[in-house]
Coordinates of C-alpha atoms in Angstrom, one line a residue:
Chain A
M9 CA 81.4 88.6 -28.0
S10 CA 80.1 91.0 -30.6
D11 CA 81.8 93.8 -28.6
L12 CA 85.0 92.0 -28.8
L13 CA 84.8 91.8 -32.6
T14 CA 84.5 95.5 -33.0
I15 CA 87.7 96.3 -31.3
D16 CA 90.6 96.5 -33.8
F17 CA 93.3 94.7 -31.8
M18 CA 90.8 92.0 -30.7
Q19 CA 89.9 91.3 -34.4
R20 CA 93.6 90.9 -35.2
A21 CA 94.3 88.8 -32.1
L22 CA 91.3 86.5 -33.0
I23 CA 92.5 86.1 -36.6
A24 CA 96.0 85.3 -35.4
A25 CA 94.5 82.8 -32.9
L26 CA 92.4 81.2 -35.6
L27 CA 95.5 80.7 -37.8
V28 CA 97.8 79.4 -35.0
G29 CA 95.1 77.2 -33.5
T30 CA 94.7 75.4 -36.9
V31 CA 98.3 74.9 -37.9
A32 CA 100.0 74.3 -34.5
P33 CA 98.3 70.9 -33.9
M34 CA 98.8 69.9 -37.6
V35 CA 102.6 70.2 -37.2
G36 CA 102.6 69.1 -33.6
I37 CA 101.3 65.6 -34.2
F38 CA 104.5 64.7 -36.0
L39 CA 106.5 66.1 -33.1
V40 CA 104.5 63.9 -30.7
Q41 CA 105.0 61.0 -33.1
R42 CA 108.8 61.5 -33.1
R43 CA 108.9 62.1 -29.4
L44 CA 110.2 65.6 -29.9
S45 CA 107.5 67.4 -28.0
L46 CA 109.9 69.9 -26.5
I47 CA 111.6 70.9 -29.8
G48 CA 109.1 73.7 -30.4
D49 CA 110.0 75.1 -27.0
G50 CA 113.6 75.3 -28.0
M51 CA 112.8 77.0 -31.3
G52 CA 110.8 79.6 -29.3
H53 CA 114.0 80.3 -27.4
V54 CA 116.0 80.9 -30.5
A55 CA 113.2 83.0 -32.1
L56 CA 113.6 85.4 -29.1
A57 CA 117.1 86.1 -30.2
G58 CA 115.6 86.9 -33.7
V59 CA 113.0 89.2 -32.1
A60 CA 115.7 91.0 -30.2
I61 CA 117.8 91.6 -33.3
G62 CA 114.7 92.9 -35.0
L63 CA 114.0 95.4 -32.2
V64 CA 117.6 96.6 -32.0
T65 CA 118.0 97.1 -35.8
G66 CA 114.5 98.4 -36.3
Q67 CA 113.5 95.6 -38.6
G68 CA 110.1 93.9 -38.1
P69 CA 110.6 91.4 -35.3
V70 CA 108.4 88.8 -37.0
L71 CA 110.7 88.5 -40.0
T72 CA 113.9 88.4 -37.9
A73 CA 112.3 85.8 -35.6
L74 CA 111.4 83.7 -38.7
V75 CA 114.9 83.8 -40.0
A76 CA 116.5 82.9 -36.6
A77 CA 114.0 80.0 -36.1
V78 CA 114.4 78.6 -39.6
I79 CA 118.2 78.7 -39.3
A80 CA 118.0 77.0 -35.9
A81 CA 115.6 74.3 -37.3
V82 CA 117.9 73.4 -40.2
V83 CA 121.0 73.3 -37.9
I84 CA 119.2 71.1 -35.4
E85 CA 118.1 68.6 -38.0
L86 CA 121.6 68.4 -39.5
L87 CA 123.0 67.9 -35.9
R88 CA 120.5 65.1 -35.2
D89 CA 121.4 63.5 -38.5
R90 CA 125.1 63.5 -37.8
G91 CA 125.7 62.7 -34.2
R92 CA 123.7 60.9 -31.6
T93 CA 124.8 61.5 -28.0
N94 CA 126.3 64.9 -28.5
G95 CA 123.3 66.0 -30.6
D96 CA 121.2 66.4 -27.4
V97 CA 123.8 68.6 -25.7
A98 CA 124.2 70.6 -28.9
L99 CA 120.5 71.3 -28.8
A100 CA 120.8 72.6 -25.3
V101 CA 123.6 75.0 -26.3
I102 CA 121.6 76.3 -29.2
F103 CA 118.4 76.8 -27.2
Y104 CA 119.9 78.4 -24.1
G105 CA 122.3 80.4 -26.3
G106 CA 119.2 81.7 -28.2
I107 CA 117.2 82.8 -25.2
A108 CA 120.2 84.3 -23.4
A109 CA 121.2 86.3 -26.5
G110 CA 117.5 87.4 -26.8
V111 CA 117.4 88.7 -23.3
V112 CA 120.8 90.5 -23.5
I113 CA 120.2 92.0 -27.0
I114 CA 116.6 93.1 -26.1
S115 CA 117.9 95.1 -23.1
K116 CA 119.9 97.3 -25.6
A117 CA 116.8 98.0 -27.7
P118 CA 115.0 101.4 -27.5
D119 CA 111.9 99.9 -26.1
G120 CA 113.6 96.9 -24.4
T121 CA 111.6 97.0 -21.2
P122 CA 110.8 93.9 -19.1
A123 CA 107.2 94.5 -19.9
N124 CA 107.9 94.3 -23.6
L125 CA 109.9 91.1 -23.1
T126 CA 107.0 89.5 -21.2
K127 CA 104.7 90.2 -24.2
Y128 CA 106.9 88.2 -26.5
L129 CA 107.5 85.4 -24.0
F130 CA 103.9 84.8 -22.9
G131 CA 101.7 86.4 -25.6
S132 CA 99.5 89.5 -25.6
I133 CA 96.4 90.4 -27.5
L134 CA 97.6 94.0 -27.9
T135 CA 100.7 93.3 -30.0
T136 CA 99.4 91.8 -33.3
Q137 CA 100.0 94.4 -36.0
R138 CA 98.1 94.5 -39.3
D139 CA 101.3 93.7 -41.3
D140 CA 101.9 90.8 -39.0
L141 CA 98.6 89.3 -40.0
Y142 CA 99.5 89.1 -43.7
V143 CA 102.8 87.4 -42.8
F144 CA 100.9 85.0 -40.4
A145 CA 98.3 84.2 -43.0
A146 CA 100.8 83.5 -45.7
L147 CA 102.8 81.3 -43.3
A148 CA 99.7 79.4 -42.2
A149 CA 98.7 78.8 -45.8
V150 CA 102.2 77.4 -46.6
I151 CA 102.2 75.3 -43.4
S152 CA 98.8 73.8 -44.1
V153 CA 99.4 73.0 -47.7
T154 CA 102.8 71.5 -47.0
T155 CA 101.7 69.3 -44.2
W156 CA 98.7 68.2 -46.2
A157 CA 100.8 67.4 -49.3
L158 CA 103.6 65.6 -47.3
R159 CA 101.4 64.1 -44.6
P160 CA 101.8 60.4 -45.6
R161 CA 105.6 60.8 -46.0
L162 CA 106.0 62.8 -42.7
F163 CA 103.9 60.0 -41.1
A164 CA 106.1 57.3 -42.6
V165 CA 109.3 58.9 -41.5
A166 CA 108.1 59.7 -38.0
N167 CA 106.6 56.2 -37.6
D168 CA 109.7 54.2 -38.6
E169 CA 112.7 56.2 -39.6
E170 CA 114.9 53.2 -40.3
Y171 CA 112.3 51.6 -42.5
A172 CA 111.8 54.9 -44.4
R173 CA 115.6 55.0 -45.0
A174 CA 115.7 51.4 -46.2
V175 CA 113.0 51.9 -48.8
G176 CA 114.6 55.1 -50.1
L177 CA 112.3 57.9 -48.7
P178 CA 114.2 61.2 -48.4
V179 CA 114.4 61.0 -44.6
L180 CA 116.8 63.9 -43.9
A181 CA 114.9 66.3 -46.3
L182 CA 111.5 65.4 -44.8
N183 CA 112.9 66.0 -41.3
I184 CA 114.3 69.3 -42.3
V185 CA 110.9 70.3 -43.8
L186 CA 109.2 69.3 -40.5
A187 CA 111.7 71.4 -38.5
V188 CA 111.1 74.4 -40.8
L189 CA 107.4 74.0 -40.5
T190 CA 107.8 73.9 -36.7
A191 CA 109.9 77.1 -36.9
A192 CA 107.3 78.9 -39.0
T193 CA 104.5 77.8 -36.5
V194 CA 106.6 79.2 -33.6
V195 CA 106.7 82.6 -35.4
I196 CA 102.9 82.7 -36.2
A197 CA 102.3 82.0 -32.5
M198 CA 104.7 84.5 -31.1
R199 CA 102.2 87.3 -30.9
V200 CA 99.2 85.7 -29.2
V201 CA 100.6 82.6 -27.6
G202 CA 104.2 83.8 -26.8
L203 CA 107.5 82.1 -27.5
L204 CA 107.7 80.2 -24.2
L205 CA 104.2 78.7 -24.6
I206 CA 103.8 77.9 -28.3
S207 CA 105.0 74.4 -27.8
A208 CA 102.0 73.7 -25.6
L209 CA 99.6 74.6 -28.4
M210 CA 101.4 72.2 -30.7
I211 CA 101.4 69.3 -28.2
V212 CA 98.5 69.6 -25.7
P213 CA 95.6 69.4 -28.3
N214 CA 97.4 66.4 -29.7
A215 CA 97.7 64.8 -26.3
A216 CA 93.9 65.2 -25.8
A217 CA 93.1 64.0 -29.4
Q218 CA 95.2 60.8 -28.9
L219 CA 92.9 59.9 -26.0
I220 CA 89.9 59.5 -28.3
A221 CA 91.3 59.0 -31.8
R222 CA 91.2 55.6 -33.4
S223 CA 93.4 56.4 -36.4
F224 CA 96.0 58.9 -37.4
S225 CA 93.7 61.0 -39.6
S226 CA 91.0 61.2 -36.9
G227 CA 93.8 62.2 -34.5
V228 CA 94.7 65.1 -36.7
R229 CA 91.1 66.2 -37.0
W230 CA 90.4 66.1 -33.3
A231 CA 93.7 68.0 -32.5
V232 CA 92.9 70.8 -34.9
A233 CA 89.4 71.1 -33.4
F234 CA 90.9 71.3 -29.9
G235 CA 93.6 73.7 -31.0
L236 CA 91.0 76.0 -32.6
V237 CA 88.8 76.0 -29.5
S238 CA 91.8 76.6 -27.2
A239 CA 93.3 79.4 -29.2
V240 CA 90.2 81.4 -30.1
G241 CA 88.5 80.7 -26.7
G242 CA 91.7 81.7 -24.9
V243 CA 92.0 85.0 -26.7
A244 CA 88.3 85.7 -26.2
V245 CA 88.4 85.2 -22.5
S246 CA 91.7 86.9 -21.9
Y247 CA 90.2 90.3 -22.7
P248 CA 87.5 90.4 -20.1
L249 CA 89.7 88.7 -17.6
N250 CA 92.6 91.0 -18.4
T251 CA 95.1 88.1 -18.5
P252 CA 98.0 87.3 -20.8
S253 CA 96.5 85.6 -23.9
G254 CA 99.2 82.9 -24.2
G255 CA 98.8 81.6 -20.6
T256 CA 95.0 81.7 -21.0
I257 CA 95.1 79.7 -24.3
V258 CA 97.3 77.1 -22.8
L259 CA 95.1 76.8 -19.7
V260 CA 92.0 76.3 -21.9
A261 CA 94.0 73.6 -23.8
V262 CA 94.9 71.9 -20.6
A263 CA 91.3 72.0 -19.4
I264 CA 90.2 70.4 -22.6
F265 CA 92.8 67.7 -22.1
I266 CA 91.6 67.0 -18.5
V267 CA 87.9 66.9 -19.6
T268 CA 88.7 64.6 -22.5
A269 CA 90.7 62.3 -20.3
A270 CA 87.8 62.0 -17.9
V271 CA 85.2 61.4 -20.7
A272 CA 87.5 58.9 -22.4
A273 CA 87.9 57.0 -19.1
I274 CA 84.2 56.9 -18.5
I275 CA 83.5 55.7 -22.0
T276 CA 86.1 52.9 -21.7
R277 CA 84.6 51.9 -18.4
V278 CA 81.1 51.8 -19.7
G279 CA 82.3 49.9 -22.8
Q280 CA 84.0 47.3 -20.7
L281 CA 80.8 46.7 -18.7
R282 CA 78.6 46.5 -21.8
H283 CA 80.5 44.0 -23.9
A284 CA 80.9 40.3 -23.3
V285 CA 84.3 38.8 -23.9
A286 CA 84.3 35.3 -25.5
E287 CA 86.3 32.4 -24.1
S288 CA 90.0 32.8 -25.0
H289 CA 91.4 30.4 -27.6
D290 CA 94.7 30.0 -29.3
H291 CA 93.1 29.8 -32.7
E292 CA 93.1 33.0 -34.6
H293 CA 90.0 33.8 -36.6
G294 CA 90.7 35.2 -40.1
L295 CA 89.2 35.1 -43.6
E296 CA 90.7 31.7 -44.2
C297 CA 90.5 30.2 -40.8
G298 CA 87.7 27.8 -41.7
H299 CA 85.0 29.3 -39.5
L300 CA 81.9 30.8 -41.1
A301 CA 82.5 34.5 -41.5
V302 CA 79.3 36.7 -41.1
P303 CA 79.4 40.4 -41.8
H304 CA 77.9 42.2 -38.7
G305 CA 77.7 46.0 -39.0
D306 CA 81.2 47.4 -39.5
H307 CA 83.0 44.2 -38.7
V308 CA 83.0 40.4 -39.3
D309 CA 81.8 37.8 -36.8
Y310 CA 83.1 34.2 -36.9
V311 CA 80.8 31.4 -36.0
H312 CA 82.6 29.3 -33.5
D313 CA 80.9 26.4 -31.7
G314 CA 77.5 28.0 -32.2
H315 CA 78.6 31.4 -31.0
R316 CA 79.6 34.5 -32.9
H317 CA 83.1 35.8 -32.1
A318 CA 84.0 39.3 -33.1
P319 CA 87.7 40.4 -33.0
H320 CA 88.1 43.2 -30.5
E321 CA 91.5 44.5 -29.5
G322 CA 93.5 41.6 -28.1
H323 CA 90.5 39.3 -27.6
Y324 CA 87.2 38.2 -29.1
D325 CA 83.8 39.6 -28.2
E326 CA 80.8 37.4 -27.8
H327 CA 78.2 38.5 -30.3
G328 CA 75.4 36.0 -29.6
H329 CA 74.4 32.5 -30.7
D330 CA 74.4 31.3 -34.3
E331 CA 73.4 27.8 -35.2
R332 CA 73.9 28.0 -38.9
A333 CA 75.6 25.5 -41.2
G334 CA 79.3 25.7 -40.5
S335 CA 78.8 26.5 -36.9
S336 CA 80.0 23.0 -35.9
N337 CA 83.3 22.5 -34.3
G338 CA 85.3 21.7 -37.4
P339 CA 86.3 24.1 -40.1
V340 CA 83.8 24.4 -43.0
D341 CA 84.8 23.9 -46.6
G342 CA 85.9 26.9 -48.7
A343 CA 82.6 27.2 -50.6
A344 CA 80.5 27.6 -47.5
E345 CA 82.9 30.2 -46.2
T346 CA 82.7 32.2 -49.3
T347 CA 78.9 32.1 -49.1
G348 CA 79.2 33.2 -45.5
T349 CA 81.2 36.3 -46.2
R350 CA 78.7 37.4 -48.8
R351 CA 75.7 37.0 -46.6
S352 CA 74.4 40.2 -45.2
Chain B
M11 CA 123.6 25.7 -57.5
R12 CA 122.0 25.5 -61.0
L13 CA 119.0 27.6 -61.7
A14 CA 116.7 27.8 -64.7
P15 CA 118.2 30.0 -67.4
T16 CA 115.4 32.5 -67.2
V17 CA 116.2 33.5 -63.6
A18 CA 119.9 32.9 -63.6
T19 CA 120.5 36.0 -65.7
E20 CA 119.8 38.3 -62.7
T21 CA 120.9 38.0 -59.2
V22 CA 118.8 39.7 -56.5
L23 CA 121.8 40.6 -54.4
S24 CA 125.4 39.8 -54.5
L25 CA 128.1 40.5 -51.9
R26 CA 131.8 40.2 -52.8
A27 CA 134.2 40.3 -49.8
A28 CA 131.9 42.8 -48.2
S29 CA 132.6 44.2 -44.7
F30 CA 129.9 46.2 -42.9
G31 CA 130.1 48.2 -39.7
Y32 CA 129.9 51.6 -38.1
G33 CA 132.7 54.1 -38.7
D34 CA 135.9 52.1 -39.7
R35 CA 135.2 49.1 -37.5
P36 CA 133.7 46.3 -39.4
V37 CA 131.2 44.1 -37.4
L38 CA 130.8 41.6 -40.2
A39 CA 133.9 41.0 -42.4
D40 CA 134.6 39.5 -45.8
A41 CA 131.1 38.3 -46.6
D42 CA 130.4 36.6 -50.0
L43 CA 126.8 35.9 -50.7
V44 CA 124.7 35.6 -53.9
V45 CA 120.9 35.4 -53.7
H46 CA 119.0 34.3 -56.8
P47 CA 115.3 35.0 -57.5
G48 CA 112.9 32.6 -55.8
E49 CA 115.4 31.6 -53.0
V50 CA 114.3 31.6 -49.4
V51 CA 117.4 32.1 -47.4
A52 CA 117.7 31.7 -43.6
V53 CA 120.4 33.8 -41.9
L54 CA 121.1 32.1 -38.7
G55 CA 123.5 32.9 -35.8
P56 CA 123.6 33.8 -32.2
N57 CA 122.8 37.3 -31.0
G58 CA 125.6 39.7 -31.7
A59 CA 127.1 37.5 -34.3
G60 CA 126.6 40.0 -37.1
K61 CA 123.5 38.8 -38.8
S62 CA 121.6 42.0 -38.3
T63 CA 124.7 43.9 -39.5
L64 CA 124.6 41.8 -42.6
M65 CA 121.0 42.5 -43.2
K66 CA 121.3 46.3 -42.6
G67 CA 124.4 46.3 -44.8
I68 CA 122.3 44.9 -47.7
L69 CA 119.7 47.6 -47.1
G70 CA 122.3 50.4 -47.0
L71 CA 121.5 51.2 -43.3
N72 CA 125.1 51.0 -42.2
E73 CA 128.5 51.5 -43.9
L74 CA 130.1 49.3 -46.4
V75 CA 133.7 49.4 -45.1
S76 CA 135.2 47.4 -48.0
G77 CA 134.2 45.0 -50.7
S78 CA 131.1 45.4 -52.9
V79 CA 127.3 45.0 -52.8
T80 CA 125.3 44.6 -55.9
L81 CA 121.5 44.8 -55.9
F82 CA 119.7 43.5 -59.0
G83 CA 122.9 43.8 -60.9
I84 CA 123.5 47.4 -60.0
P85 CA 126.3 48.5 -57.5
S86 CA 124.5 49.6 -54.3
T87 CA 126.1 53.1 -54.4
E88 CA 124.3 53.6 -57.7
F89 CA 121.1 51.8 -56.8
H90 CA 118.2 54.2 -56.2
D91 CA 115.1 52.1 -56.8
R92 CA 115.0 51.1 -53.1
A93 CA 111.3 50.3 -53.3
R94 CA 112.3 47.0 -54.8
M95 CA 113.8 46.1 -51.4
G96 CA 111.0 45.0 -49.0
Y97 CA 112.2 45.5 -45.4
V98 CA 110.4 43.9 -42.4
P99 CA 112.2 45.3 -39.3
Q100 CA 112.2 43.6 -35.9
R101 CA 109.7 45.5 -33.8
H102 CA 108.2 44.1 -30.7
T103 CA 105.5 46.7 -30.9
L104 CA 104.6 49.3 -33.5
S105 CA 105.2 52.9 -32.5
A106 CA 102.6 53.7 -29.9
T107 CA 103.2 57.4 -29.7
V108 CA 100.3 58.2 -31.9
R109 CA 97.2 56.2 -33.0
A110 CA 97.3 54.7 -36.4
T111 CA 95.2 52.0 -38.1
A112 CA 96.7 48.9 -39.8
E113 CA 95.7 50.3 -43.1
E114 CA 97.5 53.6 -42.5
I115 CA 100.7 51.8 -41.5
V116 CA 100.5 49.5 -44.6
A117 CA 99.8 52.5 -46.8
S118 CA 103.1 54.1 -45.8
G119 CA 104.7 51.1 -47.4
R120 CA 103.2 52.2 -50.8
L121 CA 105.0 55.6 -50.6
P122 CA 108.3 54.6 -52.2
R123 CA 106.3 53.9 -55.4
L124 CA 104.6 57.3 -55.4
G125 CA 107.4 59.8 -55.6
W126 CA 107.7 63.1 -53.6
L127 CA 104.1 64.4 -54.0
G128 CA 102.1 61.6 -55.5
R129 CA 98.8 60.7 -53.8
M130 CA 97.4 57.2 -53.3
R131 CA 95.2 56.3 -56.3
A132 CA 92.6 53.6 -56.5
T133 CA 95.1 51.0 -57.7
D134 CA 97.4 51.9 -54.8
R135 CA 94.6 51.4 -52.3
Q136 CA 93.8 48.0 -53.9
I137 CA 97.4 47.0 -53.5
V138 CA 97.4 48.0 -49.9
A139 CA 94.1 46.0 -49.3
R140 CA 95.7 43.0 -51.0
A141 CA 98.8 43.2 -48.9
L142 CA 96.6 43.1 -45.8
D143 CA 94.7 40.2 -47.3
V144 CA 97.9 38.2 -48.0
V145 CA 98.9 38.4 -44.3
G146 CA 95.3 37.5 -43.2
L147 CA 94.4 40.9 -41.7
A148 CA 91.9 42.1 -44.3
D149 CA 89.2 42.2 -41.6
R150 CA 91.5 44.3 -39.3
A151 CA 92.3 47.1 -41.8
A152 CA 90.6 49.8 -39.7
T153 CA 91.8 48.5 -36.3
E154 CA 94.2 50.6 -34.3
V155 CA 97.5 48.8 -34.5
S156 CA 98.5 49.0 -30.8
T157 CA 95.4 46.9 -29.9
L158 CA 96.6 44.1 -32.2
S159 CA 98.6 41.2 -30.8
G160 CA 102.4 41.0 -31.3
G161 CA 102.1 38.5 -34.1
Q162 CA 99.4 40.5 -35.9
Q163 CA 101.6 43.6 -35.6
R164 CA 104.4 41.6 -37.2
R165 CA 102.1 40.7 -40.1
V166 CA 101.2 44.4 -40.5
L167 CA 104.9 45.1 -41.0
I168 CA 105.1 42.3 -43.6
A169 CA 102.1 43.8 -45.4
R170 CA 103.7 47.2 -45.3
A171 CA 106.8 45.7 -47.0
L172 CA 104.5 43.9 -49.6
A173 CA 102.7 47.2 -50.4
S174 CA 105.7 48.5 -52.4
Q175 CA 105.5 45.3 -54.5
P176 CA 109.2 44.5 -53.7
D177 CA 111.3 42.0 -55.6
V178 CA 112.9 40.7 -52.4
L179 CA 111.7 40.6 -48.8
I180 CA 114.3 41.1 -46.1
M181 CA 113.0 40.2 -42.6
D182 CA 114.6 40.6 -39.2
E183 CA 113.4 37.9 -36.7
P184 CA 109.8 37.8 -37.9
T185 CA 108.8 35.1 -35.4
A186 CA 110.7 36.2 -32.3
G187 CA 108.5 36.9 -29.3
V188 CA 105.2 35.9 -30.9
D189 CA 102.6 33.7 -29.3
A190 CA 101.8 30.2 -30.5
A191 CA 98.6 31.0 -32.4
S192 CA 100.2 33.9 -34.2
Q193 CA 103.3 32.0 -35.0
H194 CA 101.3 29.4 -36.7
V195 CA 99.5 32.0 -38.8
L196 CA 102.8 33.8 -39.4
A197 CA 104.5 30.6 -40.7
A198 CA 101.4 30.1 -43.0
V199 CA 101.8 33.6 -44.3
L200 CA 105.5 33.1 -45.1
E201 CA 104.7 29.8 -46.7
R202 CA 102.1 31.4 -48.9
L203 CA 104.7 34.0 -50.0
A204 CA 107.3 31.3 -50.7
S205 CA 104.7 29.4 -52.8
R206 CA 104.3 32.5 -54.9
A207 CA 108.1 32.5 -55.5
V208 CA 108.8 35.6 -53.5
T209 CA 112.5 35.9 -52.8
M210 CA 113.1 36.2 -49.1
V211 CA 116.1 36.7 -46.8
I212 CA 115.0 35.9 -43.2
V213 CA 117.2 36.6 -40.2
T214 CA 116.1 34.2 -37.5
H215 CA 117.4 32.1 -34.6
E216 CA 114.2 30.0 -34.9
I217 CA 114.6 27.6 -37.8
G218 CA 112.1 25.3 -36.2
A219 CA 108.9 27.2 -37.0
L220 CA 109.9 28.0 -40.5
K221 CA 112.0 24.9 -41.4
R222 CA 109.9 23.8 -44.4
L223 CA 110.3 27.3 -46.0
F224 CA 114.0 27.6 -46.5
T225 CA 115.8 26.6 -49.7
R226 CA 119.1 27.7 -48.2
V227 CA 120.8 28.3 -44.9
V228 CA 123.5 30.8 -44.1
V229 CA 125.1 30.8 -40.7
V230 CA 126.8 34.0 -39.4
D231 CA 129.0 33.8 -36.3
S232 CA 131.8 36.0 -34.9
G233 CA 131.4 38.5 -37.7
R234 CA 131.9 36.0 -40.5
I235 CA 129.7 33.8 -42.7
Q236 CA 130.6 30.4 -41.4
F237 CA 128.2 28.2 -43.4
D238 CA 126.3 28.5 -46.7
G239 CA 124.3 25.5 -48.0
T240 CA 121.0 23.7 -48.3
P241 CA 119.0 22.9 -45.2
Q242 CA 120.0 19.2 -45.7
Q243 CA 123.6 20.1 -45.7
Y244 CA 123.1 22.3 -42.7
S245 CA 121.4 19.4 -40.8
T246 CA 124.2 17.1 -41.7
A247 CA 126.8 19.6 -40.7
Q248 CA 125.1 20.1 -37.4
G249 CA 124.8 16.3 -36.9
G250 CA 128.5 15.8 -37.6
A251 CA 130.0 18.8 -35.8
H252 CA 127.8 19.1 -32.7
R253 CA 126.5 17.1 -29.8
D254 CA 124.0 14.3 -30.6
H255 CA 121.1 15.4 -28.5
D256 CA 120.9 18.7 -30.4
D257 CA 120.6 16.8 -33.6
H258 CA 117.9 14.8 -32.0
D259 CA 116.1 18.0 -31.1
M260 CA 116.2 19.2 -34.7
H261 CA 114.6 15.9 -35.9
H262 CA 112.1 16.0 -33.2
H263 CA 110.8 19.3 -34.6
D264 CA 111.0 18.0 -38.1
D265 CA 108.9 15.0 -37.3
D266 CA 106.3 17.0 -35.4
E267 CA 103.3 17.4 -37.6
L268 CA 102.7 21.0 -36.4
D269 CA 106.3 21.9 -35.9
S270 CA 105.5 25.6 -35.8
E271 CA 103.7 25.1 -32.5
G272 CA 107.0 23.9 -31.0
G273 CA 108.3 27.4 -30.9
V274 CA 106.1 29.0 -28.2
V275 CA 109.2 30.4 -26.5
P276 CA 111.0 32.9 -28.6
R277 CA 114.2 30.8 -28.6
G278 CA 115.0 28.2 -31.2
P279 CA 117.0 25.1 -31.5
L280 CA 119.9 27.1 -32.8
D281 CA 120.3 28.9 -29.5
Q282 CA 120.6 25.6 -27.8
L283 CA 123.1 24.5 -30.4
R284 CA 125.2 27.6 -30.1
G285 CA 125.6 27.3 -26.3
H286 CA 124.1 30.1 -24.3
H287 CA 124.3 33.2 -26.5
G288 CA 120.6 33.5 -26.6
W289 CA 120.2 35.8 -23.7
S290 CA 123.5 37.6 -23.9
A291 CA 122.4 40.7 -25.7

């Protein structure tokens, strides 16, 4: 590993991987939430047209790709906002138009060889330029700060768009912001991950994170951790293996997903064996249900017929015997209940 | 209806010959409706009658084809303080695409009060915690919502609406498809809100479970408001205009001490009254 760090192009590739591994899952979770997992893929297609224009005109391909992807992002959101059924077809036209234009235009470029095209589509550790890194770092900073600042709002809109509209949140503006963030992520990823595989780094770490997360915020943290390990690990092993970095990164991410799924399944199985489910009853325990409430670790037990019931998912867990006052069949009076909730 | 002078000065919402729909085709036409503070209005009607269109029209989620809508005395086109409108949509399950806790969902209801970049402060967190408390889910704040029962998820959505401290709650079928235990708790939650003089407009086809709650009944059918009056007037109208055994059915629920437990099946007496529209959509 220390050898890897002394090679110039590896340093740049690893820094680019660090940036994209962090921001791609941060943006991706909202795409997963909105069931738009493949939109990043489409933006990658359009970004290829931008790359091609850059190569033909002698501009930096990173900047032209950014312009193309951002324009596509805004157009896509406006289309989604207007129509419903035709919006889907319009997306297909934009995406395939983008990649087709990319392939055709790139063939006219001075260095428009198939090998060169492959680097953009599937990623390469050799292509990250020093100037690119500044652009990537700036974009990554903007993406992280924006997603952090807008996270509750992006969450609200992705969670329930109709509700967000009814209570006056700026739904269209937030959706356009998310689309532009996606476009910027695609551009950061174009060097090491490649335009055809970037979507995987936005989605797969989130898919793995959702298997073990118990809240939205823990989902984000796990996804960023998985994204970082995939991107940096993938770049690191692609050098000794002499493989395209994008494909390697995505395979690492998929491996993490499979291992996580297996571990999560085992934990669930063990958890089921280890906890006792109480008898089912129609009565729902709550703070005012009349049963004595006893704090127990991170939750509250309710004393029900001499047993302690703890709410767990759709049922109650049996948390042992309790013969205290108020444990009789009937509901206890309010004073006893209050005392109960304060007991430690 | 006469109201105390202090509240009569402001109407919560007022529709004048309002028609709502999509494009140029009105689904609900020529609606006149005035809701005053403290009223609990049931909007009844068979599926496809236009009651959801009415509700979405009030919330500005579909087009006002003609007529006018006034919210808190301000024409709806100029009304921007939408945080005053608490909306509880009909969702059989909360979005299961990503994990989220009850608290995270309810906190999203606080956002309309925070502006573009505002963060949650201690007061906002307290309001979120209180909203969860009001719906009886204070002990489930950190629970992942997809593991909650259908009725508990409904109460999470009510808490989300409460978190913006709205001046009116507009609910779409809050009790539909909810099991018996949860329906009982849900009815208790709504009664608690009603006792705090929260103005509510509740779209439902299950008047049975919530009968004690309503101060007013509006019936929507075939894209029109067909009836607007007190629950007593509604019962009388039903008794006069419809078959006798339906009326008997209503009273049966009324006499039942725990009438909310009568609604285990997500269909209400009104579905029976209205023929067999219940399963049509």
